[in-house]
PDB file of C-alpha atoms in Angstrom:
ATOM      1  CA  VAL A   1     -18.753  -5.151  -9.333  1.00 67.00           C
ATOM      2  CA  ILE A   2     -16.780  -7.133  -6.750  1.00 64.00           C
ATOM      3  CA  VAL A   3     -17.167 -10.913  -6.825  1.00 65.00           C
ATOM      4  CA  ASP A   4     -15.989 -13.054  -3.908  1.00 61.00           C
ATOM      5  CA  LEU A   5     -15.155 -16.652  -4.798  1.00 60.00           C
ATOM      6  CA  LEU A   6     -15.758 -18.905  -1.821  1.00 57.00           C
ATOM      7  CA  GLY A   7     -13.765 -22.063  -1.255  1.00 55.00           C
ATOM      8  CA  GLY A   8     -10.509 -23.097  -2.850  1.00 51.00           C
ATOM      9  CA  GLN A   9      -7.122 -21.804  -1.737  1.00 53.00           C
ATOM     10  CA  ARG A  10      -5.819 -18.273  -1.549  1.00 55.00           C
ATOM     11  CA  ALA A  11      -2.194 -17.463  -2.263  1.00 58.00           C
ATOM     12  CA  ALA A  12      -0.295 -16.972   0.978  1.00 78.00           C
ATOM     13  CA  PHE A  13       2.298 -14.203   1.049  1.00 89.00           C
ATOM     14  CA  HIS A  14       4.794 -13.819   3.850  1.00 90.00           C
ATOM     15  CA  THR A  15       7.485 -11.441   2.629  1.00 95.00           C
ATOM     16  CA  TYR A  16       7.816  -8.139   0.811  1.00 96.00           C
ATOM     17  CA  ALA A  17       9.740  -9.904  -1.959  1.00 95.00           C
ATOM     18  CA  GLU A  18       6.808 -12.247  -2.601  1.00 95.00           C
ATOM     19  CA  LEU A  19       4.558  -9.209  -3.081  1.00 96.00           C
ATOM     20  CA  GLY A  20       6.958  -7.727  -5.624  1.00 95.00           C
ATOM     21  CA  LEU A  21       8.262  -4.912  -3.428  1.00 96.00           C
ATOM     22  CA  ARG A  22      11.727  -3.819  -4.588  1.00 95.00           C
ATOM     23  CA  LYS A  23      14.419  -4.271  -1.945  1.00 96.00           C
ATOM     24  CA  LYS A  24      15.236  -0.572  -1.719  1.00 96.00           C
ATOM     25  CA  VAL A  25      11.576   0.318  -1.190  1.00 96.00           C
ATOM     26  CA  ALA A  26      11.109  -2.561   1.241  1.00 97.00           C
ATOM     27  CA  ASP A  27      14.102  -1.381   3.283  1.00 97.00           C
ATOM     28  CA  GLN A  28      12.758   2.180   3.438  1.00 97.00           C
ATOM     29  CA  TRP A  29       9.341   0.928   4.508  1.00 98.00           C
ATOM     30  CA  ALA A  30      10.924  -1.331   7.116  1.00 97.00           C
ATOM     31  CA  ASP A  31      12.741   1.685   8.583  1.00 97.00           C
ATOM     32  CA  ILE A  32       9.447   3.588   8.860  1.00 97.00           C
ATOM     33  CA  MET A  33       7.805   0.610  10.532  1.00 97.00           C
ATOM     34  CA  ALA A  34      10.721   0.194  12.960  1.00 96.00           C
ATOM     35  CA  ALA A  35      10.394   3.761  14.279  1.00 96.00           C
ATOM     36  CA  ASP A  36       9.290   4.291  17.879  1.00 94.00           C
ATOM     37  CA  ARG A  37       6.681   6.869  16.871  1.00 96.00           C
ATOM     38  CA  GLY A  38       4.719   8.000  13.864  1.00 97.00           C
ATOM     39  CA  PHE A  39       1.559   7.554  11.841  1.00 98.00           C
ATOM     40  CA  VAL A  40       1.845   5.193   8.870  1.00 98.00           C
ATOM     41  CA  ILE A  41      -0.745   4.567   6.172  1.00 98.00           C
ATOM     42  CA  ILE A  42      -1.239   1.606   3.845  1.00 98.00           C
ATOM     43  CA  ALA A  43      -3.415   2.550   0.874  1.00 98.00           C
ATOM     44  CA  GLY A  44      -4.902   1.161  -2.318  1.00 97.00           C
ATOM     45  CA  LEU A  45      -8.115   0.568  -4.231  1.00 95.00           C
ATOM     46  CA  PRO A  46     -10.932  -1.749  -3.083  1.00 91.00           C
ATOM     47  CA  GLU A  47      -9.849  -5.390  -3.453  1.00 88.00           C
ATOM     48  CA  GLY A  48      -6.484  -4.048  -4.569  1.00 91.00           C
ATOM     49  CA  GLY A  49      -4.200  -5.813  -2.135  1.00 93.00           C
ATOM     50  CA  VAL A  50      -4.374  -3.491   0.884  1.00 96.00           C
ATOM     51  CA  SER A  51      -5.275  -6.253   3.347  1.00 95.00           C
ATOM     52  CA  THR A  52      -2.517  -8.522   2.056  1.00 95.00           C
ATOM     53  CA  LEU A  53       0.040  -5.700   2.130  1.00 97.00           C
ATOM     54  CA  THR A  54      -0.985  -4.861   5.703  1.00 97.00           C
ATOM     55  CA  ASP A  55      -0.695  -8.512   6.745  1.00 96.00           C
ATOM     56  CA  VAL A  56       2.776  -8.863   5.234  1.00 97.00           C
ATOM     57  CA  THR A  57       3.862  -5.556   6.773  1.00 97.00           C
ATOM     58  CA  LEU A  58       2.916  -6.906  10.200  1.00 97.00           C
ATOM     59  CA  MET A  59       4.693 -10.199   9.505  1.00 96.00           C
ATOM     60  CA  GLU A  60       7.858  -8.410   8.366  1.00 96.00           C
ATOM     61  CA  THR A  61       7.886  -6.034  11.354  1.00 95.00           C
ATOM     62  CA  ASP A  62       9.573  -6.790  14.679  1.00 92.00           C
ATOM     63  CA  ARG A  63       6.824  -7.923  17.053  1.00 92.00           C
ATOM     64  CA  LEU A  64       9.074  -9.328  19.774  1.00 90.00           C
ATOM     65  CA  LEU A  65      10.553  -6.206  21.350  1.00 91.00           C
ATOM     66  CA  ARG A  66       7.425  -4.062  21.048  1.00 96.00           C
ATOM     67  CA  ASP A  67       3.866  -4.534  22.283  1.00 97.00           C
ATOM     68  CA  PHE A  68       1.312  -4.525  19.450  1.00 97.00           C
ATOM     69  CA  ILE A  69      -2.448  -4.203  19.784  1.00 97.00           C
ATOM     70  CA  SER A  70      -4.872  -4.647  16.892  1.00 98.00           C
ATOM     71  CA  ILE A  71      -8.255  -2.922  17.185  1.00 98.00           C
ATOM     72  CA  GLU A  72     -10.983  -4.748  15.263  1.00 97.00           C
ATOM     73  CA  ASP A  73     -14.736  -4.965  14.836  1.00 96.00           C
ATOM     74  CA  GLU A  74     -15.809  -8.208  16.494  1.00 95.00           C
ATOM     75  CA  LYS A  75     -17.832  -9.170  13.398  1.00 93.00           C
ATOM     76  CA  HIS A  76     -14.964  -8.481  10.986  1.00 93.00           C
ATOM     77  CA  ARG A  77     -11.866 -10.030  12.493  1.00 93.00           C
ATOM     78  CA  GLU A  78      -8.522  -9.841  10.762  1.00 93.00           C
ATOM     79  CA  ARG A  79      -5.855 -12.495  10.375  1.00 91.00           C
ATOM     80  CA  GLU A  80      -4.247 -13.498  13.668  1.00 93.00           C
ATOM     81  CA  PHE A  81      -0.545 -12.840  14.204  1.00 94.00           C
ATOM     82  CA  GLU A  82       1.830 -14.087  16.846  1.00 93.00           C
ATOM     83  CA  ASN A  83       2.625 -11.431  19.466  1.00 94.00           C
ATOM     84  CA  ILE A  84      -0.145  -9.082  18.359  1.00 97.00           C
ATOM     85  CA  GLY A  85      -2.945  -8.760  20.890  1.00 96.00           C
ATOM     86  CA  VAL A  86      -6.483  -8.104  19.716  1.00 97.00           C
ATOM     87  CA  ALA A  87      -9.094  -5.785  21.226  1.00 97.00           C
ATOM     88  CA  THR A  88     -12.592  -5.740  19.754  1.00 97.00           C
ATOM     89  CA  TYR A  89     -15.526  -3.363  19.622  1.00 97.00           C
ATOM     90  CA  SER A  90     -19.056  -3.940  18.292  1.00 96.00           C
ATOM     91  CA  ALA A  91     -20.022  -1.800  15.326  1.00 95.00           C
ATOM     92  CA  GLU A  92     -23.315  -3.692  15.326  1.00 95.00           C
ATOM     93  CA  ARG A  93     -24.123  -2.121  18.713  1.00 95.00           C
ATOM     94  CA  GLY A  94     -23.025   1.313  17.562  1.00 95.00           C
ATOM     95  CA  GLU A  95     -19.577   1.164  19.161  1.00 95.00           C
ATOM     96  CA  THR A  96     -16.372   2.574  17.665  1.00 96.00           C
ATOM     97  CA  PRO A  97     -12.705   2.029  18.567  1.00 97.00           C
ATOM     98  CA  ALA A  98     -12.950   5.213  20.650  1.00 96.00           C
ATOM     99  CA  LYS A  99     -15.015   3.277  23.207  1.00 96.00           C
ATOM    100  CA  ILE A 100     -12.243   0.797  24.018  1.00 97.00           C
ATOM    101  CA  LEU A 101      -9.198   3.007  23.455  1.00 97.00           C
ATOM    102  CA  PRO A 102      -9.059   4.581  26.961  1.00 96.00           C
ATOM    103  CA  ALA A 103      -8.666   1.131  28.525  1.00 96.00           C
ATOM    104  CA  LEU A 104      -6.083   0.118  25.923  1.00 96.00           C
ATOM    105  CA  ILE A 105      -4.033   3.269  26.472  1.00 96.00           C
ATOM    106  CA  ARG A 106      -3.591   2.364  30.128  1.00 95.00           C
ATOM    107  CA  LYS A 107      -1.818  -0.833  29.007  1.00 94.00           C
ATOM    108  CA  TYR A 108       0.869   1.270  27.263  1.00 96.00           C
ATOM    109  CA  PRO A 109       1.198  -0.584  23.952  1.00 97.00           C
ATOM    110  CA  ASN A 110       4.003   0.527  21.636  1.00 97.00           C
ATOM    111  CA  VAL A 111       2.082   0.031  18.394  1.00 98.00           C
ATOM    112  CA  TYR A 112      -1.617   0.430  17.550  1.00 98.00           C
ATOM    113  CA  VAL A 113      -3.021  -1.313  14.465  1.00 98.00           C
ATOM    114  CA  CYS A 114      -6.391   0.197  13.567  1.00 98.00           C
ATOM    115  CA  ARG A 115      -7.218  -0.581   9.954  1.00 97.00           C
ATOM    116  CA  ASP A 116     -10.346   1.570   9.995  1.00 94.00           C
ATOM    117  CA  LEU A 117     -10.321   4.790  12.021  1.00 94.00           C
ATOM    118  CA  VAL A 118     -14.146   4.805  11.719  1.00 93.00           C
ATOM    119  CA  ASP A 119     -14.740   8.280  13.171  1.00 94.00           C
ATOM    120  CA  ALA A 120     -13.095  11.582  14.087  1.00 94.00           C
ATOM    121  CA  GLU A 121     -12.947  10.728  17.800  1.00 96.00           C
ATOM    122  CA  THR A 122     -10.940   7.558  17.139  1.00 97.00           C
ATOM    123  CA  ALA A 123      -8.593   9.464  14.838  1.00 96.00           C
ATOM    124  CA  LYS A 124      -8.034  12.189  17.426  1.00 96.00           C
ATOM    125  CA  ILE A 125      -7.246   9.732  20.231  1.00 97.00           C
ATOM    126  CA  LEU A 126      -4.757   7.762  18.139  1.00 97.00           C
ATOM    127  CA  ILE A 127      -3.053  10.873  16.749  1.00 96.00           C
ATOM    128  CA  ASN A 128      -2.568  12.101  20.315  1.00 95.00           C
ATOM    129  CA  GLU A 129      -0.882   8.797  21.185  1.00 96.00           C
ATOM    130  CA  ILE A 130       1.952   9.672  18.774  1.00 95.00           C
ATOM    131  CA  ASN A 131       3.002  12.412  21.205  1.00 91.00           C
ATOM    132  CA  ASP A 132       3.690   9.670  23.756  1.00 93.00           C
ATOM    133  CA  ASP A 133       6.025   7.876  21.348  1.00 95.00           C
ATOM    134  CA  ARG A 134       3.538   5.447  19.863  1.00 97.00           C
ATOM    135  CA  LEU A 135       3.360   4.065  16.339  1.00 98.00           C
ATOM    136  CA  VAL A 136      -0.078   4.004  14.679  1.00 98.00           C
ATOM    137  CA  ILE A 137      -0.796   1.857  11.605  1.00 98.00           C
ATOM    138  CA  THR A 138      -3.960   2.355   9.564  1.00 98.00           C
ATOM    139  CA  THR A 139      -5.347   1.895   6.034  1.00 98.00           C
ATOM    140  CA  ILE A 140      -7.406   3.920   3.586  1.00 97.00           C
ATOM    141  CA  GLN A 141      -8.723   3.660   0.033  1.00 97.00           C
ATOM    142  CA  ALA A 142      -6.756   5.854  -2.382  1.00 97.00           C
ATOM    143  CA  LYS A 143      -5.428   5.750  -5.940  1.00 96.00           C
ATOM    144  CA  GLU A 144      -2.026   7.202  -5.078  1.00 97.00           C
ATOM    145  CA  ALA A 145       0.119   7.835  -2.013  1.00 97.00           C
ATOM    146  CA  PRO A 146      -0.289  11.661  -1.880  1.00 97.00           C
ATOM    147  CA  GLU A 147      -4.063  11.246  -2.251  1.00 97.00           C
ATOM    148  CA  ALA A 148      -4.071   8.993   0.829  1.00 98.00           C
ATOM    149  CA  LEU A 149      -2.782  11.901   2.929  1.00 97.00           C
ATOM    150  CA  LEU A 150      -5.553  14.180   1.711  1.00 96.00           C
ATOM    151  CA  ARG A 151      -8.237  11.521   2.210  1.00 96.00           C
ATOM    152  CA  MET A 152      -7.146  11.104   5.823  1.00 96.00           C
ATOM    153  CA  ILE A 153      -7.980  14.753   6.447  1.00 95.00           C
ATOM    154  CA  VAL A 154     -11.176  14.905   4.377  1.00 94.00           C
ATOM    155  CA  GLN A 155     -12.704  11.464   5.007  1.00 92.00           C
ATOM    156  CA  LYS A 156     -11.323  10.381   8.365  1.00 91.00           C
ATOM    157  CA  GLN A 157     -11.311  13.897   9.828  1.00 91.00           C
ATOM    158  CA  VAL A 158      -7.941  13.490  11.494  1.00 93.00           C
ATOM    159  CA  PRO A 159      -6.840  16.619  13.409  1.00 93.00           C
ATOM    160  CA  GLN A 160      -5.070  18.458  10.596  1.00 94.00           C
ATOM    161  CA  ARG A 161      -2.196  20.086  12.484  1.00 95.00           C
ATOM    162  CA  GLU A 162      -1.414  17.053  14.635  1.00 95.00           C
ATOM    163  CA  PHE A 163      -1.687  14.745  11.620  1.00 96.00           C
ATOM    164  CA  GLY A 164       0.714  16.915   9.621  1.00 96.00           C
ATOM    165  CA  LYS A 165       3.239  16.756  12.429  1.00 96.00           C
ATOM    166  CA  GLY A 166       2.892  13.037  13.129  1.00 96.00           C
ATOM    167  CA  VAL A 167       2.444  11.263   9.778  1.00 97.00           C
ATOM    168  CA  THR A 168       5.642   9.552   8.665  1.00 97.00           C
ATOM    169  CA  GLY A 169       4.908   7.494   5.563  1.00 97.00           C
ATOM    170  CA  VAL A 170       2.439   6.073   3.059  1.00 98.00           C
ATOM    171  CA  LEU A 171       2.757   2.852   1.089  1.00 98.00           C
ATOM    172  CA  CYS A 172       0.194   2.646  -1.722  1.00 98.00           C
ATOM    173  CA  THR A 173      -0.321  -0.435  -3.862  1.00 98.00           C
ATOM    174  CA  ARG A 174      -1.885  -1.481  -7.165  1.00 97.00           C
ATOM    175  CA  LEU A 175      -2.085  -4.973  -8.657  1.00 97.00           C
ATOM    176  CA  ILE A 176      -0.826  -5.715 -12.164  1.00 97.00           C
ATOM    177  CA  ARG A 177      -0.920  -8.929 -14.192  1.00 97.00           C
ATOM    178  CA  LYS A 178       2.314 -10.735 -15.040  1.00 97.00           C
ATOM    179  CA  LEU A 179       3.025 -11.955 -18.552  1.00 97.00           C
ATOM    180  CA  CYS A 180       2.943 -15.698 -19.045  1.00 96.00           C
ATOM    181  CA  ASP A 181       6.560 -16.867 -19.286  1.00 95.00           C
ATOM    182  CA  GLU A 182       5.550 -19.699 -21.608  1.00 93.00           C
ATOM    183  CA  CYS A 183       4.019 -17.645 -24.423  1.00 93.00           C
ATOM    184  CA  LYS A 184       5.129 -14.006 -24.051  1.00 95.00           C
ATOM    185  CA  VAL A 185       6.627 -12.515 -27.201  1.00 94.00           C
ATOM    186  CA  GLY A 186       9.715 -10.325 -27.272  1.00 94.00           C
ATOM    187  CA  TYR A 187      10.072  -7.297 -29.541  1.00 93.00           C
ATOM    188  CA  GLU A 188      12.667  -4.580 -29.999  1.00 91.00           C
ATOM    189  CA  PRO A 189      11.437  -1.199 -28.745  1.00 90.00           C
ATOM    190  CA  THR A 190      11.744   1.682 -31.175  1.00 89.00           C
ATOM    191  CA  PRO A 191      13.992   4.572 -30.106  1.00 88.00           C
ATOM    192  CA  ASP A 192      10.883   6.746 -29.764  1.00 90.00           C
ATOM    193  CA  LEU A 193       9.147   4.236 -27.457  1.00 90.00           C
ATOM    194  CA  ALA A 194      12.291   3.749 -25.373  1.00 89.00           C
ATOM    195  CA  LYS A 195      12.565   7.517 -24.973  1.00 89.00           C
ATOM    196  CA  LYS A 196       8.913   7.848 -23.931  1.00 90.00           C
ATOM    197  CA  LEU A 197       9.367   5.117 -21.328  1.00 90.00           C
ATOM    198  CA  GLY A 198      12.575   6.684 -20.075  1.00 90.00           C
ATOM    199  CA  LEU A 199      14.618   3.573 -20.862  1.00 87.00           C
ATOM    200  CA  PRO A 200      18.396   3.960 -21.326  1.00 82.00           C
ATOM    201  CA  GLU A 201      19.211   4.056 -25.030  1.00 76.00           C
ATOM    202  CA  GLY A 202      20.629   0.766 -26.236  1.00 72.00           C
ATOM    203  CA  LYS A 203      20.426  -0.903 -22.808  1.00 79.00           C
ATOM    204  CA  ILE A 204      17.110  -2.756 -23.252  1.00 84.00           C
ATOM    205  CA  GLU A 205      17.293  -5.239 -26.118  1.00 85.00           C
ATOM    206  CA  ALA A 206      13.699  -6.459 -25.899  1.00 92.00           C
ATOM    207  CA  LEU A 207      10.365  -5.745 -24.300  1.00 95.00           C
ATOM    208  CA  TYR A 208       7.576  -8.313 -24.097  1.00 96.00           C
ATOM    209  CA  ARG A 209       3.865  -8.544 -24.899  1.00 95.00           C
ATOM    210  CA  THR A 210       1.109 -11.115 -25.226  1.00 95.00           C
ATOM    211  CA  PRO A 211       1.071 -13.107 -28.493  1.00 92.00           C
ATOM    212  CA  LYS A 212      -1.161 -11.995 -31.324  1.00 88.00           C
ATOM    213  CA  PRO A 213      -3.759 -14.523 -32.575  1.00 83.00           C
ATOM    214  CA  GLU A 214      -1.769 -15.256 -35.720  1.00 82.00           C
ATOM    215  CA  GLU A 215       1.357 -15.963 -33.653  1.00 80.00           C
ATOM    216  CA  ALA A 216      -0.168 -18.839 -31.690  1.00 73.00           C
ATOM    217  CA  ASP A 217      -1.113 -22.142 -33.322  1.00 73.00           C
ATOM    218  CA  LYS A 218      -3.189 -23.094 -30.291  1.00 82.00           C
ATOM    219  CA  PRO A 219      -3.956 -21.636 -26.846  1.00 87.00           C
ATOM    220  CA  CYS A 220      -1.065 -21.722 -24.398  1.00 91.00           C
ATOM    221  CA  LYS A 221      -1.416 -24.652 -21.992  1.00 90.00           C
ATOM    222  CA  VAL A 222      -0.124 -22.579 -19.079  1.00 93.00           C
ATOM    223  CA  CYS A 223      -2.315 -19.455 -19.310  1.00 92.00           C
ATOM    224  CA  GLY A 224      -5.126 -20.778 -21.509  1.00 90.00           C
ATOM    225  CA  GLY A 225      -4.411 -18.209 -24.211  1.00 90.00           C
ATOM    226  CA  ILE A 226      -4.894 -15.197 -21.932  1.00 93.00           C
ATOM    227  CA  GLY A 227      -1.256 -14.182 -22.140  1.00 94.00           C
ATOM    228  CA  TYR A 228      -0.983 -13.413 -18.433  1.00 96.00           C
ATOM    229  CA  MET A 229      -0.405 -15.652 -15.436  1.00 95.00           C
ATOM    230  CA  GLY A 230      -0.581 -14.389 -11.858  1.00 94.00           C
ATOM    231  CA  ARG A 231      -0.260 -10.865 -10.497  1.00 95.00           C
ATOM    232  CA  THR A 232       2.315  -8.793  -8.701  1.00 96.00           C
ATOM    233  CA  GLY A 233       2.260  -5.446  -6.929  1.00 96.00           C
ATOM    234  CA  LEU A 234       3.075  -1.911  -7.964  1.00 97.00           C
ATOM    235  CA  PHE A 235       4.051   0.313  -5.055  1.00 98.00           C
ATOM    236  CA  GLU A 236       4.372   4.013  -4.304  1.00 97.00           C
ATOM    237  CA  LEU A 237       6.303   4.815  -1.146  1.00 98.00           C
ATOM    238  CA  LEU A 238       5.911   8.337   0.187  1.00 98.00           C
ATOM    239  CA  VAL A 239       8.269   9.309   3.003  1.00 97.00           C
ATOM    240  CA  VAL A 240       6.782  12.451   4.536  1.00 97.00           C
ATOM    241  CA  ASP A 241       9.266  15.319   4.880  1.00 96.00           C
ATOM    242  CA  ASP A 242       9.040  18.831   6.336  1.00 96.00           C
ATOM    243  CA  SER A 243       7.766  20.433   3.116  1.00 96.00           C
ATOM    244  CA  MET A 244       4.834  18.001   2.999  1.00 96.00           C
ATOM    245  CA  ARG A 245       4.152  18.605   6.683  1.00 96.00           C
ATOM    246  CA  GLN A 246       3.795  22.311   6.050  1.00 96.00           C
ATOM    247  CA  ILE A 247       1.375  21.660   3.179  1.00 97.00           C
ATOM    248  CA  LEU A 248      -0.714  19.324   5.332  1.00 96.00           C
ATOM    249  CA  ILE A 249      -0.832  21.834   8.186  1.00 96.00           C
ATOM    250  CA  LYS A 250      -1.444  25.022   6.207  1.00 95.00           C
ATOM    251  CA  ASP A 251      -3.213  24.262   2.923  1.00 93.00           C
ATOM    252  CA  PRO A 252      -3.535  20.577   1.961  1.00 95.00           C
ATOM    253  CA  LYS A 253      -4.164  20.297  -1.776  1.00 95.00           C
ATOM    254  CA  LEU A 254      -3.511  17.314  -4.005  1.00 96.00           C
ATOM    255  CA  ASP A 255      -1.432  19.219  -6.588  1.00 96.00           C
ATOM    256  CA  SER A 256       0.837  20.616  -3.893  1.00 96.00           C
ATOM    257  CA  LEU A 257       1.243  17.219  -2.239  1.00 96.00           C
ATOM    258  CA  ASN A 258       2.049  15.588  -5.585  1.00 96.00           C
ATOM    259  CA  LYS A 259       4.742  18.160  -6.335  1.00 96.00           C
ATOM    260  CA  ALA A 260       6.232  17.828  -2.857  1.00 96.00           C
ATOM    261  CA  ALA A 261       6.207  14.035  -3.122  1.00 96.00           C
ATOM    262  CA  ARG A 262       8.071  14.157  -6.431  1.00 95.00           C
ATOM    263  CA  ALA A 263      10.588  16.611  -4.986  1.00 95.00           C
ATOM    264  CA  ALA A 264      11.115  14.232  -2.057  1.00 94.00           C
ATOM    265  CA  GLY A 265      12.036  11.424  -4.458  1.00 94.00           C
ATOM    266  CA  MET A 266       8.851   9.361  -4.571  1.00 96.00           C
ATOM    267  CA  ARG A 267       8.762   7.070  -7.590  1.00 96.00           C
ATOM    268  CA  SER A 268       5.315   6.975  -9.171  1.00 96.00           C
ATOM    269  CA  PHE A 269       3.300   3.906 -10.127  1.00 97.00           C
ATOM    270  CA  GLN A 270       4.159   4.659 -13.756  1.00 96.00           C
ATOM    271  CA  GLU A 271       7.899   4.672 -13.058  1.00 95.00           C
ATOM    272  CA  GLU A 272       7.664   1.464 -11.034  1.00 96.00           C
ATOM    273  CA  GLY A 273       5.630  -0.100 -13.825  1.00 96.00           C
ATOM    274  CA  VAL A 274       8.238   0.802 -16.439  1.00 95.00           C
ATOM    275  CA  LEU A 275      10.806  -1.101 -14.365  1.00 95.00           C
ATOM    276  CA  LEU A 276       8.591  -4.197 -14.545  1.00 96.00           C
ATOM    277  CA  ILE A 277       8.207  -3.726 -18.307  1.00 96.00           C
ATOM    278  CA  ALA A 278      11.987  -3.455 -18.719  1.00 94.00           C
ATOM    279  CA  LYS A 279      12.425  -6.680 -16.727  1.00 94.00           C
ATOM    280  CA  GLY A 280       9.898  -8.519 -18.905  1.00 96.00           C
ATOM    281  CA  VAL A 281       7.512  -9.064 -15.995  1.00 97.00           C
ATOM    282  CA  THR A 282       4.550  -7.281 -17.560  1.00 97.00           C
ATOM    283  CA  SER A 283       3.581  -5.467 -20.759  1.00 97.00           C
ATOM    284  CA  LEU A 284       3.124  -1.833 -21.693  1.00 96.00           C
ATOM    285  CA  ALA A 285      -0.514  -2.567 -22.565  1.00 96.00           C
ATOM    286  CA  GLU A 286      -1.133  -3.981 -19.082  1.00 97.00           C
ATOM    287  CA  LEU A 287       0.464  -0.964 -17.385  1.00 96.00           C
ATOM    288  CA  GLN A 288      -1.716   1.335 -19.512  1.00 96.00           C
ATOM    289  CA  ARG A 289      -4.796  -0.681 -18.511  1.00 96.00           C
ATOM    290  CA  VAL A 290      -4.020  -0.579 -14.803  1.00 95.00           C
ATOM    291  CA  LEU A 291      -3.117   3.114 -14.673  1.00 94.00           C
ATOM    292  CA  LYS A 292      -5.570   4.156 -17.417  1.00 90.00           C
ATOM    293  CA  LEU A 293      -2.796   5.921 -19.327  1.00 75.00           C
TER     294      LEU A 293
END
C-alpha cells in the first residue's frame, strides 16, 4: 500500500552527499554521467528514492557545456531544471516518446533524459542515438543493480545486442532509517558477530541499536520513542565492463550478471549497509528489515 501525504514540506536534496552517497561512489557515478556517450540507468523500488536520486544526478551533472532534453508525459511533468529543455508527449492520447523523438533528434541534443522508455520503439530509437555519441538517462524498478540490466531487456524490450554494447552503468538505491542520535544505545559486538559482518577485529569498539523498553524511562523527545529519525540511502553502483556486455549480448541471466558484477568490484547493498552500521548511522536490525536478511 502506498500512501501519499498531501501538503506540508518535502525534504529538498541537492547533492550526492545529502543523499548519503559515499564520495568514492559519487565520483565514479559522476564520471559515468560526464561521458559523451552511453546508456545509464537509475533503479530502485517503488517510492524508494528513484525520482530524488534522478533529480540530484541531474543537478550534480554539468548542464552548461552539453545540451539536455527531458522527455515527459504532459500530464506527469517532472521537476524543472536550469538548462534542461523539456519535450512532452500525451500518453492520454495514446502517444509515446517515439512520436516526438524524430523531431528532437534533428536538434542534436547531447543528453536525453527519458525516465520511462514506455515501449520497444522508444527504447530502440534512444539506443541507436548512443552510436552518434549521445548519453541516454533512464530509470526502472529493480531490487538490485544487476537485476535492472535484465529488466531493461525483459520489460522494456531494449534491443539486446545494442543495449549490451551501449549500457555503461547502473546506480540502484534503497532507503534505510537512521538511528536517533539522542537515544541510540551502544553495545560491544561479539567476535562472532564482527566476523559475520566482516568488520576488522578489534577496530570497531561499539555498534548501536534502538533502546529496549526497560532502558528508557520515557519516550525520547526527538524520535517519540521510535528509535529512528530520518532516512538515508543505500547504493549499489554497477560499472558495466566487457564481461557483463558479453553476458547481456549472448545469454542474459541474473546469476551470471550477479557474478560478473561482483568480479567487477560492485559493493552490494549488504556491504554498504555494514559500513553504515559500523559508523553508527543505522542498526543491524534495520539493515535486516530493509534487505530481508
